[in-house]
PDB file of C-alpha atoms and ligand atoms in Angstrom:
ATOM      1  CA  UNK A 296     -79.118  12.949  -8.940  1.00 38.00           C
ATOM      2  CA  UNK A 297     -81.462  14.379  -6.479  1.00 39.00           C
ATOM      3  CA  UNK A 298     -84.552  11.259  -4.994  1.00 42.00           C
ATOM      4  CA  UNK A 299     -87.365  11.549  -7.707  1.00 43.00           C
ATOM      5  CA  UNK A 300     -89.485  11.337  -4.562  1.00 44.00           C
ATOM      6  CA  UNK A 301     -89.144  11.745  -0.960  1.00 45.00           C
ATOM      7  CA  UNK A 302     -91.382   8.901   1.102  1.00 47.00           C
ATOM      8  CA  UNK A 303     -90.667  10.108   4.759  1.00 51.00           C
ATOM      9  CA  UNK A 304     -93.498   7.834   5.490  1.00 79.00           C
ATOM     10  CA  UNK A 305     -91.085   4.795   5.127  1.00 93.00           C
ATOM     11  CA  UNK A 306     -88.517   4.494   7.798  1.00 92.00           C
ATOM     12  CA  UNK A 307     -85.299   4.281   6.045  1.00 93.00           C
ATOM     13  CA  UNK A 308     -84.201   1.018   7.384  1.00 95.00           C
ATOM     14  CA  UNK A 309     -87.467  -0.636   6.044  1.00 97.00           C
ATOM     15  CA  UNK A 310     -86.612   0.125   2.213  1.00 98.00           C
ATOM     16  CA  UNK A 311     -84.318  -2.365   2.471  1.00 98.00           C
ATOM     17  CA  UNK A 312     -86.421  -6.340   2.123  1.00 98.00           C
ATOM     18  CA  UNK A 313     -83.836  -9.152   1.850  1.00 98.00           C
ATOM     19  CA  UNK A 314     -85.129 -12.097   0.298  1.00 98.00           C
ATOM     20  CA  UNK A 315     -84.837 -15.205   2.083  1.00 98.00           C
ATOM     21  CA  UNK A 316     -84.414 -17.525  -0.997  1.00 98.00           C
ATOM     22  CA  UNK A 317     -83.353 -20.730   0.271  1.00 98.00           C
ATOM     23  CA  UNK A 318     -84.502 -24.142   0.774  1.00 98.00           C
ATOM     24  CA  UNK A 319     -85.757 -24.577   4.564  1.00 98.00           C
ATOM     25  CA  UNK A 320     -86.942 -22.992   7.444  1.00 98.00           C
ATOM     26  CA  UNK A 321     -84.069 -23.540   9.118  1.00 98.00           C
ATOM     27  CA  UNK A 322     -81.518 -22.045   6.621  1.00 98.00           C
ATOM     28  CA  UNK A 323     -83.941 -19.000   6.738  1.00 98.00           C
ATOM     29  CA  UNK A 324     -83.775 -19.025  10.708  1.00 98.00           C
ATOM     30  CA  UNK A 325     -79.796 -19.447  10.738  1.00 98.00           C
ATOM     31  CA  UNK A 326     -79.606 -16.361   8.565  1.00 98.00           C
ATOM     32  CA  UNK A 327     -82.032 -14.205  10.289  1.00 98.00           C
ATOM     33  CA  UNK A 328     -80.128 -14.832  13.421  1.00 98.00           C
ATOM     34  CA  UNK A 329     -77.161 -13.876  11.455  1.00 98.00           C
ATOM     35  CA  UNK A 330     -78.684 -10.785  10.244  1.00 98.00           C
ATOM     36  CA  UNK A 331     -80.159  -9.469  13.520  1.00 98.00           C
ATOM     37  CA  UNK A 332     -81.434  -6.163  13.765  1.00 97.00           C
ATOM     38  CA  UNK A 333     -79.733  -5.094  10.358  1.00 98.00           C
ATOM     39  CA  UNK A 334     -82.711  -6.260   8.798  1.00 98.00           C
ATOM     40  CA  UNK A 335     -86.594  -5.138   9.353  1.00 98.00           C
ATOM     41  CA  UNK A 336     -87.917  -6.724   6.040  1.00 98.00           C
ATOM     42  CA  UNK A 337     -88.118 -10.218   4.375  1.00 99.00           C
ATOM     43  CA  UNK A 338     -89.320 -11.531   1.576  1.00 98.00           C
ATOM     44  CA  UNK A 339     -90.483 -15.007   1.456  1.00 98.00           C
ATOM     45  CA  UNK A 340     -91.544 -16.682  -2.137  1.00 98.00           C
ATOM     46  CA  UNK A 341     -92.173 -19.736  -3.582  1.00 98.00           C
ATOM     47  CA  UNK A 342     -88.791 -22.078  -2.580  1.00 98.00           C
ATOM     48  CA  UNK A 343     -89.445 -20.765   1.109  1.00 98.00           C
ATOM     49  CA  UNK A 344     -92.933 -20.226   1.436  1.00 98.00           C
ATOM     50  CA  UNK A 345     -93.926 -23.941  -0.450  1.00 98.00           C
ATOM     51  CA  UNK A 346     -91.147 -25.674   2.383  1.00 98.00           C
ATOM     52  CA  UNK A 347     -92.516 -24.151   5.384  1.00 97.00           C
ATOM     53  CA  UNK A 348     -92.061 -20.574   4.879  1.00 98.00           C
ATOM     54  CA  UNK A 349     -96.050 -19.263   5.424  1.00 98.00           C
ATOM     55  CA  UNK A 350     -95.583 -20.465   9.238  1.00 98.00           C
ATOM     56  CA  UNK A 351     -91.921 -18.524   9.316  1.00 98.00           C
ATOM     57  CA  UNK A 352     -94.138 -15.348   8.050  1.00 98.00           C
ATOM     58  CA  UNK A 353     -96.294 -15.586  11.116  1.00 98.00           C
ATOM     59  CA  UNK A 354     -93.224 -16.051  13.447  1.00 98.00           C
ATOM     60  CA  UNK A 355     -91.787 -13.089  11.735  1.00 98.00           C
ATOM     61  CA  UNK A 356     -94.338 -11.030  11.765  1.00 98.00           C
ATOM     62  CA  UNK A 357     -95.252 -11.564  15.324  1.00 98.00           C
ATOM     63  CA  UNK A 358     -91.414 -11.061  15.879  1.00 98.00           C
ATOM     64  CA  UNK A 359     -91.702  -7.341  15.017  1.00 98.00           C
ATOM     65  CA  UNK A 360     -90.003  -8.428  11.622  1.00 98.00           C
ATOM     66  CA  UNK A 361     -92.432  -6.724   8.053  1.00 98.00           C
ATOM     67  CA  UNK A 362     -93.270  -9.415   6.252  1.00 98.00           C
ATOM     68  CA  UNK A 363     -93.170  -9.522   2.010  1.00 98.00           C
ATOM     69  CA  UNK A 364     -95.272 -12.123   1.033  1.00 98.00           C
ATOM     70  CA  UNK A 365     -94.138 -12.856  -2.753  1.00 98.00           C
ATOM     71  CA  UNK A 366     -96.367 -15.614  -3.992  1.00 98.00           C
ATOM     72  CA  UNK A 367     -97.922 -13.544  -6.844  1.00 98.00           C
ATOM     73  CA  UNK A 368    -101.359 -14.504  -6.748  1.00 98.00           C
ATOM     74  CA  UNK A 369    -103.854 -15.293 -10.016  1.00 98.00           C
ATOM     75  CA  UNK A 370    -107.174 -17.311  -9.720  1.00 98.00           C
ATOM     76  CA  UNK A 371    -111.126 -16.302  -9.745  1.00 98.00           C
ATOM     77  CA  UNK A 372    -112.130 -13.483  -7.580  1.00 98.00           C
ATOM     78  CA  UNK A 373    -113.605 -15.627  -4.735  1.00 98.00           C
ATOM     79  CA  UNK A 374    -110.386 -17.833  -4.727  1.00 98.00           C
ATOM     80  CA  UNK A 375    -107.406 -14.889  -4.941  1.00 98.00           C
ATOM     81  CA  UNK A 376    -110.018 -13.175  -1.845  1.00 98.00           C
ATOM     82  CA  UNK A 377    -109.963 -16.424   0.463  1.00 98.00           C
ATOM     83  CA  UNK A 378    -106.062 -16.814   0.025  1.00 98.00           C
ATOM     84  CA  UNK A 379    -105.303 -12.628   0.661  1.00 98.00           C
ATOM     85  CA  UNK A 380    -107.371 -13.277   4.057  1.00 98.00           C
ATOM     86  CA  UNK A 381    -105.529 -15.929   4.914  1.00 98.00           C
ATOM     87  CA  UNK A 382    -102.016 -13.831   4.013  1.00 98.00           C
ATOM     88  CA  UNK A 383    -103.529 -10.983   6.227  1.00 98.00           C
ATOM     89  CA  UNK A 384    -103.914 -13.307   9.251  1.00 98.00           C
ATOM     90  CA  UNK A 385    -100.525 -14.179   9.133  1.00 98.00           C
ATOM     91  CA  UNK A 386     -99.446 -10.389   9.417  1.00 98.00           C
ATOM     92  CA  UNK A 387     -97.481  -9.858   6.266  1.00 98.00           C
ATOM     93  CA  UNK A 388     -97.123  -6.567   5.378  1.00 98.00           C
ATOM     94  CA  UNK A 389     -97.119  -7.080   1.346  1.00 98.00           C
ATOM     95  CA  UNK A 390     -98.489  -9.665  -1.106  1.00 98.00           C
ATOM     96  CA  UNK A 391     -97.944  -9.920  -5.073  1.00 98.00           C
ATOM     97  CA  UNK A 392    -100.964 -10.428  -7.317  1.00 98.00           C
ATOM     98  CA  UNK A 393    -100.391 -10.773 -11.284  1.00 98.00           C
ATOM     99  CA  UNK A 394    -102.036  -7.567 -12.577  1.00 98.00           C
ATOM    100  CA  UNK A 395    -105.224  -8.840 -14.369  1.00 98.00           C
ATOM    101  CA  UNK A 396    -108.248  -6.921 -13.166  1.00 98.00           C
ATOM    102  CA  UNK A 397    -110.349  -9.281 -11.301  1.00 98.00           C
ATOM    103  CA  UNK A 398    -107.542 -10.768  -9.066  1.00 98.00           C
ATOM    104  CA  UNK A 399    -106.557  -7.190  -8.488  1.00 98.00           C
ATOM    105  CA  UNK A 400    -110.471  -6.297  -7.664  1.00 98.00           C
ATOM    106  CA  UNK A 401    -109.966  -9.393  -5.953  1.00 98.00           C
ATOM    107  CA  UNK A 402    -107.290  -8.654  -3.668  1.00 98.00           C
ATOM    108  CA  UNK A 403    -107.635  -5.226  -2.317  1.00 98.00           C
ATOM    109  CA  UNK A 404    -111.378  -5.615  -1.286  1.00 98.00           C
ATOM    110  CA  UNK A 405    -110.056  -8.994   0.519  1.00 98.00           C
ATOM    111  CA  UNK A 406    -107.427  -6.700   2.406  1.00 98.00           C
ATOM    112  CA  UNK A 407    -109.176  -3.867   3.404  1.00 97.00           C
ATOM    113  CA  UNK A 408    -109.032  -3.389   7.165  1.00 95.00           C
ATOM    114  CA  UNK A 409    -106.190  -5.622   7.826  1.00 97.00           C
ATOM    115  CA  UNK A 410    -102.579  -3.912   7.511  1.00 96.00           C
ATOM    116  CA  UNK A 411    -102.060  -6.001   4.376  1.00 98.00           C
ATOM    117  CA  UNK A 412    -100.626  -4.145   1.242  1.00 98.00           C
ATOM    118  CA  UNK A 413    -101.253  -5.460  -2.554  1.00 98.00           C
ATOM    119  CA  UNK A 414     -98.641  -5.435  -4.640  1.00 98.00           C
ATOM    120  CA  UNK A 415     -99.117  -5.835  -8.423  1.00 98.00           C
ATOM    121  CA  UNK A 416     -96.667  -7.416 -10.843  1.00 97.00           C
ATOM    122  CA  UNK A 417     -97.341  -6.013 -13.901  1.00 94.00           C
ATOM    123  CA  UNK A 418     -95.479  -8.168 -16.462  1.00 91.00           C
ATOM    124  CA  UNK A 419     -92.492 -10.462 -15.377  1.00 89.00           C
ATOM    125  CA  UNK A 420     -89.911  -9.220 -16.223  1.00 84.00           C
ATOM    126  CA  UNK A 421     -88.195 -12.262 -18.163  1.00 86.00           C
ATOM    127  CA  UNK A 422     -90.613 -11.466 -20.674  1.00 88.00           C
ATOM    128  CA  UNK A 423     -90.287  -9.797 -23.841  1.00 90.00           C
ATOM    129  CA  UNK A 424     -92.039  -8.695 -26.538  1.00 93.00           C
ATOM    130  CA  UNK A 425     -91.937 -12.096 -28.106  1.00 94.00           C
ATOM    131  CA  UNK A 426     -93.027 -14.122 -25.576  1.00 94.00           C
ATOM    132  CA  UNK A 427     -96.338 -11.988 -24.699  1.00 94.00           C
ATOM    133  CA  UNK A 428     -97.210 -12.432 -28.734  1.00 96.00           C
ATOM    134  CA  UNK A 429     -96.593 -16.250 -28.274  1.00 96.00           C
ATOM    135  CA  UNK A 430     -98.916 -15.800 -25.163  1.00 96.00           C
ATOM    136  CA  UNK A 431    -101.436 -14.318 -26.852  1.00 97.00           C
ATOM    137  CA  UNK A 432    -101.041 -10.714 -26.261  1.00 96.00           C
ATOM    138  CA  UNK A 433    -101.036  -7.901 -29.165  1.00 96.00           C
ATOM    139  CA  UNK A 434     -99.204  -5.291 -26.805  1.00 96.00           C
ATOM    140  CA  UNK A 435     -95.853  -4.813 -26.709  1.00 93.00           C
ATOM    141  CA  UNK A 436     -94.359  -5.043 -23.104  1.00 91.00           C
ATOM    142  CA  UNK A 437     -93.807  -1.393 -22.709  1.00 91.00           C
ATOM    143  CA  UNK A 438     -97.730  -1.012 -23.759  1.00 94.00           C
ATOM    144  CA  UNK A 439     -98.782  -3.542 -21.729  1.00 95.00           C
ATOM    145  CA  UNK A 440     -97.047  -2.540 -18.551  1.00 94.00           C
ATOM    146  CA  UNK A 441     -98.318   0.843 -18.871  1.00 95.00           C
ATOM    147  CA  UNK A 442    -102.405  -0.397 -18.772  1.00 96.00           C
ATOM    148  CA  UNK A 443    -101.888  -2.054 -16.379  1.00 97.00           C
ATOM    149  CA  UNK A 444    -100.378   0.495 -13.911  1.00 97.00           C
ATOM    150  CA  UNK A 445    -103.133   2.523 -14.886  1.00 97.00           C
ATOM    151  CA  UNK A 446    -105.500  -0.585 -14.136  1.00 98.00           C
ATOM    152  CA  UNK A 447    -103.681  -1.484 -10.593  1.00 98.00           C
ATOM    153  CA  UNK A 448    -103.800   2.413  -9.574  1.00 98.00           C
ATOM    154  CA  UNK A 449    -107.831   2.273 -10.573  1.00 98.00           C
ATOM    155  CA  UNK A 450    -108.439  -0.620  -8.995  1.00 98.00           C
ATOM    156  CA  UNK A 451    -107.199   0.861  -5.207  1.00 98.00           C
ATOM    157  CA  UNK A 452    -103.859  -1.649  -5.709  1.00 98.00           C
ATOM    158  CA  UNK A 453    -101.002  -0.127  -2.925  1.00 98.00           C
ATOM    159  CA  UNK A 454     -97.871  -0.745  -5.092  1.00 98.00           C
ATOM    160  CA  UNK A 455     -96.490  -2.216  -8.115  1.00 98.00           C
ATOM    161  CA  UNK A 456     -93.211  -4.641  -8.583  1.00 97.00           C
ATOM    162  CA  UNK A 457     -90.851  -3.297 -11.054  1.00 92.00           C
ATOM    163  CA  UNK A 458     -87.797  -3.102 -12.657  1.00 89.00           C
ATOM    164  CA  UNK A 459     -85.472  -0.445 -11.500  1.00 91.00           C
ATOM    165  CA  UNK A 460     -85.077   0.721 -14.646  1.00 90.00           C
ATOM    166  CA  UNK A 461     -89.181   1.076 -15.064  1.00 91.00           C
ATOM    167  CA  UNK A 462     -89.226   2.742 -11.932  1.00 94.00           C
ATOM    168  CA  UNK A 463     -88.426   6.506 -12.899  1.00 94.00           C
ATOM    169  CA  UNK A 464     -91.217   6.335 -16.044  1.00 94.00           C
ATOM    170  CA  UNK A 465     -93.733   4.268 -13.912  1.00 96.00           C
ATOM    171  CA  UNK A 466     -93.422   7.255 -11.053  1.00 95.00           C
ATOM    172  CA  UNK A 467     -94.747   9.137 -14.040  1.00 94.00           C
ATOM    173  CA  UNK A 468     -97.222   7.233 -14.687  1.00 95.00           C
ATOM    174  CA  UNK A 469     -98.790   6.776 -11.413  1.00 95.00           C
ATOM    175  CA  UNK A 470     -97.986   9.822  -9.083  1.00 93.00           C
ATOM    176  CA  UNK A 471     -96.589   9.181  -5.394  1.00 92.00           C
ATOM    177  CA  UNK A 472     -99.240   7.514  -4.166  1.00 89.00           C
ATOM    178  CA  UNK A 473     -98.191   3.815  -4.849  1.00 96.00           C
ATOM    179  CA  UNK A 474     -95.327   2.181  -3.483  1.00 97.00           C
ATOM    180  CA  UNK A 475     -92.435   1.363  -6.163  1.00 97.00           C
ATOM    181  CA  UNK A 476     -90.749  -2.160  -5.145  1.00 98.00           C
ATOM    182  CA  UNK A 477     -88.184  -3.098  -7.523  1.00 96.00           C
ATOM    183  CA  UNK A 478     -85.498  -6.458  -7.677  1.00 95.00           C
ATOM    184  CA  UNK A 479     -82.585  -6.510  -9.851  1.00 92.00           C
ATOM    185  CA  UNK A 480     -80.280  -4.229  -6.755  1.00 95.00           C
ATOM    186  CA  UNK A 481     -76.710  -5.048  -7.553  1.00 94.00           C
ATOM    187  CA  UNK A 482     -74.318  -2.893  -4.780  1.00 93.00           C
ATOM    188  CA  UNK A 483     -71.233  -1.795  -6.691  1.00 84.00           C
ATOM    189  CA  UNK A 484     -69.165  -4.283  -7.166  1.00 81.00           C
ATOM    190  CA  UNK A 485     -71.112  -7.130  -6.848  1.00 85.00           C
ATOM    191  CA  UNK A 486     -71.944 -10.105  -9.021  1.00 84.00           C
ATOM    192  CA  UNK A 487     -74.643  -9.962 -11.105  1.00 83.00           C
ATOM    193  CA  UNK A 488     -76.098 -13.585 -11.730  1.00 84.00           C
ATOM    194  CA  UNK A 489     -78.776 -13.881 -13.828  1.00 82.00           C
ATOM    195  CA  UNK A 490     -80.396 -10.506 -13.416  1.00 76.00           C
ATOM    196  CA  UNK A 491     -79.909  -8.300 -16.650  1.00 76.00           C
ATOM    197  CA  UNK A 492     -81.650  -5.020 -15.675  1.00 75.00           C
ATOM    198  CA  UNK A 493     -79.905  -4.008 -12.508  1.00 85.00           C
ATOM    199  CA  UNK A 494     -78.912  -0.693 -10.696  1.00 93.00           C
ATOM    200  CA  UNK A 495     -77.154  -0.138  -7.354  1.00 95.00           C
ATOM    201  CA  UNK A 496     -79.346   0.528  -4.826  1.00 97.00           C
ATOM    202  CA  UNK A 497     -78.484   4.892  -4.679  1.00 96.00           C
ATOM    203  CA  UNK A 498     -79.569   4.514  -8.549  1.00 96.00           C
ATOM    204  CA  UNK A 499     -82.681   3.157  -7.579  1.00 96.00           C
ATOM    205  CA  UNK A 500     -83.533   5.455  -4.725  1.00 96.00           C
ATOM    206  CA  UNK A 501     -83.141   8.269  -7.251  1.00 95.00           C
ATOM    207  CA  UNK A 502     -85.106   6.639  -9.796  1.00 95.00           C
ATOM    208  CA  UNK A 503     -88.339   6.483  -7.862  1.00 95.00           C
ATOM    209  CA  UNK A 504     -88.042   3.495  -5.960  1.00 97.00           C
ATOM    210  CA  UNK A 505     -89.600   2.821  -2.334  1.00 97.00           C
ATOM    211  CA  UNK A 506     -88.460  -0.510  -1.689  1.00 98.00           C
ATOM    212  CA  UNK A 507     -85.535  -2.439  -2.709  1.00 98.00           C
ATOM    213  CA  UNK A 508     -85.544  -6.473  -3.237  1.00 98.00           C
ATOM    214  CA  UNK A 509     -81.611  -7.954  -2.279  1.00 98.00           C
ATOM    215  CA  UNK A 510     -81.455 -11.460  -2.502  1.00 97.00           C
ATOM    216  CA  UNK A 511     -77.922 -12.741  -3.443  1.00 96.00           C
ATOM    217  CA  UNK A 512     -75.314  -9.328  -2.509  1.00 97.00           C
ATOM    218  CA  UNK A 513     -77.036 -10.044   1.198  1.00 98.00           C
ATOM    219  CA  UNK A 514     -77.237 -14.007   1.177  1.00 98.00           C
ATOM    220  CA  UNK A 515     -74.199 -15.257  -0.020  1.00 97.00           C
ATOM    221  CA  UNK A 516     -71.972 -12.544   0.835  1.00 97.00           C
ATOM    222  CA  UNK A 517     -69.161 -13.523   3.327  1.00 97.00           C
ATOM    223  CA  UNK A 518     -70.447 -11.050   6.006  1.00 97.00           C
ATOM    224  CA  UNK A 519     -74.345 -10.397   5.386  1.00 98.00           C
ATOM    225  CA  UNK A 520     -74.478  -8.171   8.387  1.00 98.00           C
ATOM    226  CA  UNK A 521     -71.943  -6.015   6.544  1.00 98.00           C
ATOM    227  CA  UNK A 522     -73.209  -6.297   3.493  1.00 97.00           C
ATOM    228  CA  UNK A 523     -76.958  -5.120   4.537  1.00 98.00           C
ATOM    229  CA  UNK A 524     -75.345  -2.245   6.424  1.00 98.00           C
ATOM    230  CA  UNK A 525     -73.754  -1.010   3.648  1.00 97.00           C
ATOM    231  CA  UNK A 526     -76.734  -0.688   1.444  1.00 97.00           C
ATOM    232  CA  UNK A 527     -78.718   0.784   4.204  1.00 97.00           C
ATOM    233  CA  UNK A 528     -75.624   3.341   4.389  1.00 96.00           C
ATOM    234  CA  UNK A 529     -75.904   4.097   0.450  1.00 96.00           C
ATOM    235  CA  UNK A 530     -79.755   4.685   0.692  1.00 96.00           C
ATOM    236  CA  UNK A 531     -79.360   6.924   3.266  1.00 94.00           C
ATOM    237  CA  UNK A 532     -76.891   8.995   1.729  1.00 94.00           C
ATOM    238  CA  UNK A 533     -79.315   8.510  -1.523  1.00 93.00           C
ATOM    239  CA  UNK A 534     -81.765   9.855   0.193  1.00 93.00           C
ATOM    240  CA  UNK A 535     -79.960  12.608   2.400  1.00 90.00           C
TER     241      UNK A 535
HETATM  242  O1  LIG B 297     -80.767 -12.572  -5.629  1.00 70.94           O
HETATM  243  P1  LIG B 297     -81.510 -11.410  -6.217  1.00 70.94           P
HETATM  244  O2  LIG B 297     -81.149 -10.076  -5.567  1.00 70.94           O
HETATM  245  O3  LIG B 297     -81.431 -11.352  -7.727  1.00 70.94           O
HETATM  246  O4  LIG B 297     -83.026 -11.699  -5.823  1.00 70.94           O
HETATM  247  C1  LIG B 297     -84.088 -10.907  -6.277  1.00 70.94           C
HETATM  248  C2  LIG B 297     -85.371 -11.417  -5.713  1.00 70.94           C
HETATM  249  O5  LIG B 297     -86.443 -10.685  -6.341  1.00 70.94           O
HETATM  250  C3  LIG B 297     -85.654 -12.878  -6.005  1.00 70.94           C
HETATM  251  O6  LIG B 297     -86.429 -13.391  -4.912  1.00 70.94           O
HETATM  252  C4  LIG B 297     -86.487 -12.849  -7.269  1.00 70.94           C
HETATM  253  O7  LIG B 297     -87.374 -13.923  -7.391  1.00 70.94           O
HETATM  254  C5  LIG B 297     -87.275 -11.564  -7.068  1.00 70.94           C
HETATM  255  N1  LIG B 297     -87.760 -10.957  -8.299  1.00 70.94           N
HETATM  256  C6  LIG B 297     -86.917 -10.569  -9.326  1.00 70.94           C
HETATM  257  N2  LIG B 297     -87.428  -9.991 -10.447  1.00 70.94           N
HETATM  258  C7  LIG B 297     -88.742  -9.818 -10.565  1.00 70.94           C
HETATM  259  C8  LIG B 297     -89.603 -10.195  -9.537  1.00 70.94           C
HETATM  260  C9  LIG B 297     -89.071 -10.781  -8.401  1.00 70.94           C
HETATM  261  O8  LIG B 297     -85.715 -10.700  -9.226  1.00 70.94           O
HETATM  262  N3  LIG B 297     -89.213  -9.246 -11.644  1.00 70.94           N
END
């Protein structure tokens, strides 16, 4: 399967964000120094960033290290503003916001003319279509995913967080001008956990997506070095 899209605007080796879910700074700093230069991009979300992990971002950043800050924002305008400035000054190089409207209005005007990017999450993705009606919602999650890509690409938003397997139909949906970040990357041969809607990274690459989210295949495997080489290999050859 040939790449739905060719970004050559991304340098290959930054597709590739590891997320640093742990409990401390300091298990975060032991594996960075493990990982070294195989990885340009982090991920920091609410274990790390609510133990420390917003001061780590700075270091990082400042380090030469891109920056994903995942703490999926949601508040009044004024509020989700004042907290994406404060993101910006740290130098991360993405943010989540939940995709209503005014917190994505919010957001991008708050990070225009810093190198901050807004990501939108458009529903989680341990919902289904029960638990939006039990939440309220008439749409179905197919539905309401759909508005609210159209909403985010409207609104000026830079990206969306997805499901790999959303990623080829949300490409449709909005063009090549928003960066695809999807979770759920399982390498061949490795174990799944909790995540039900996987692909290996290659798949995802040829689906659509920009960015891939590795937590676990990169964290816990016996060599994480290795492991993070090898999926830069695959996207590479994904992408060759
Ligand atoms: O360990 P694993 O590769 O499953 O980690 C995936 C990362 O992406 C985790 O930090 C998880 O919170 C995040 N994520 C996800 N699914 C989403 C949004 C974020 O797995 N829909």
């Amino acid at each position: 399967m040939q790449p739905a899209k060719i970004a050559p605007r991304i340098a290959p080796r930054d597709r590739l964000i590891v997320a640093l879910d742990v409990p401390s700074v300091a298990a975060a700093e032991a594996m960075i120094d493990r990982l070294g230069d195989s990885v340009t991009f982090y991920k920091i979300g609410y274990q790390l960033g609510y133990a420390g992990g917003l001061v780590l971002a700075k270091q990082l950043a400042g380090s030469g290290k891109k920056v994903f800050v995942d703490l999926k924002l949601h508040d009044i305008g004024n509020t989700v503003a004042r907290g994406v400035e404060s993101v910006a000054s740290l130098g991360a190089t993405f943010l989540t916001v939940h995709a209503y409207p005014q917190t994505m209005k919010a957001a991008v005007e708050a990070r225009a003319g810093s190198g901050l990017k807004i990501l939108a999450v458009t529903v989680l993705t341990s919902y289904d279509d029960s638990d939006l009606h039990a939440a309220g919602y008439r749409l179905n999650v197919s539905d309401l995913v759909e508005a609210r890509a159209r909403q985010a690409q409207a609104l000026g938003v830079d990206g969306l967080v997805s499901s790999p397997e959303e990623a080829a139909a949300l490409r449709k949906i909005v063009g090549d001008q928003m960066n695809l970040v999807t979770p759920g990357i399982r390498p061949a041969g490795s174990a799944t956990g909790d995540q039900k809607r996987i692909m290996t990274p290659a798949r995802a690459i040829a689906a659509g997506a920009d960015y891939l989210v590795v937590g676990r295949p990169v964290m816990e495997a016996a060599d994480p070095k290795a492991a993070a080489e090898a999926i830069h290999t695959e996207i590479a050859q994904a992408l060759a």
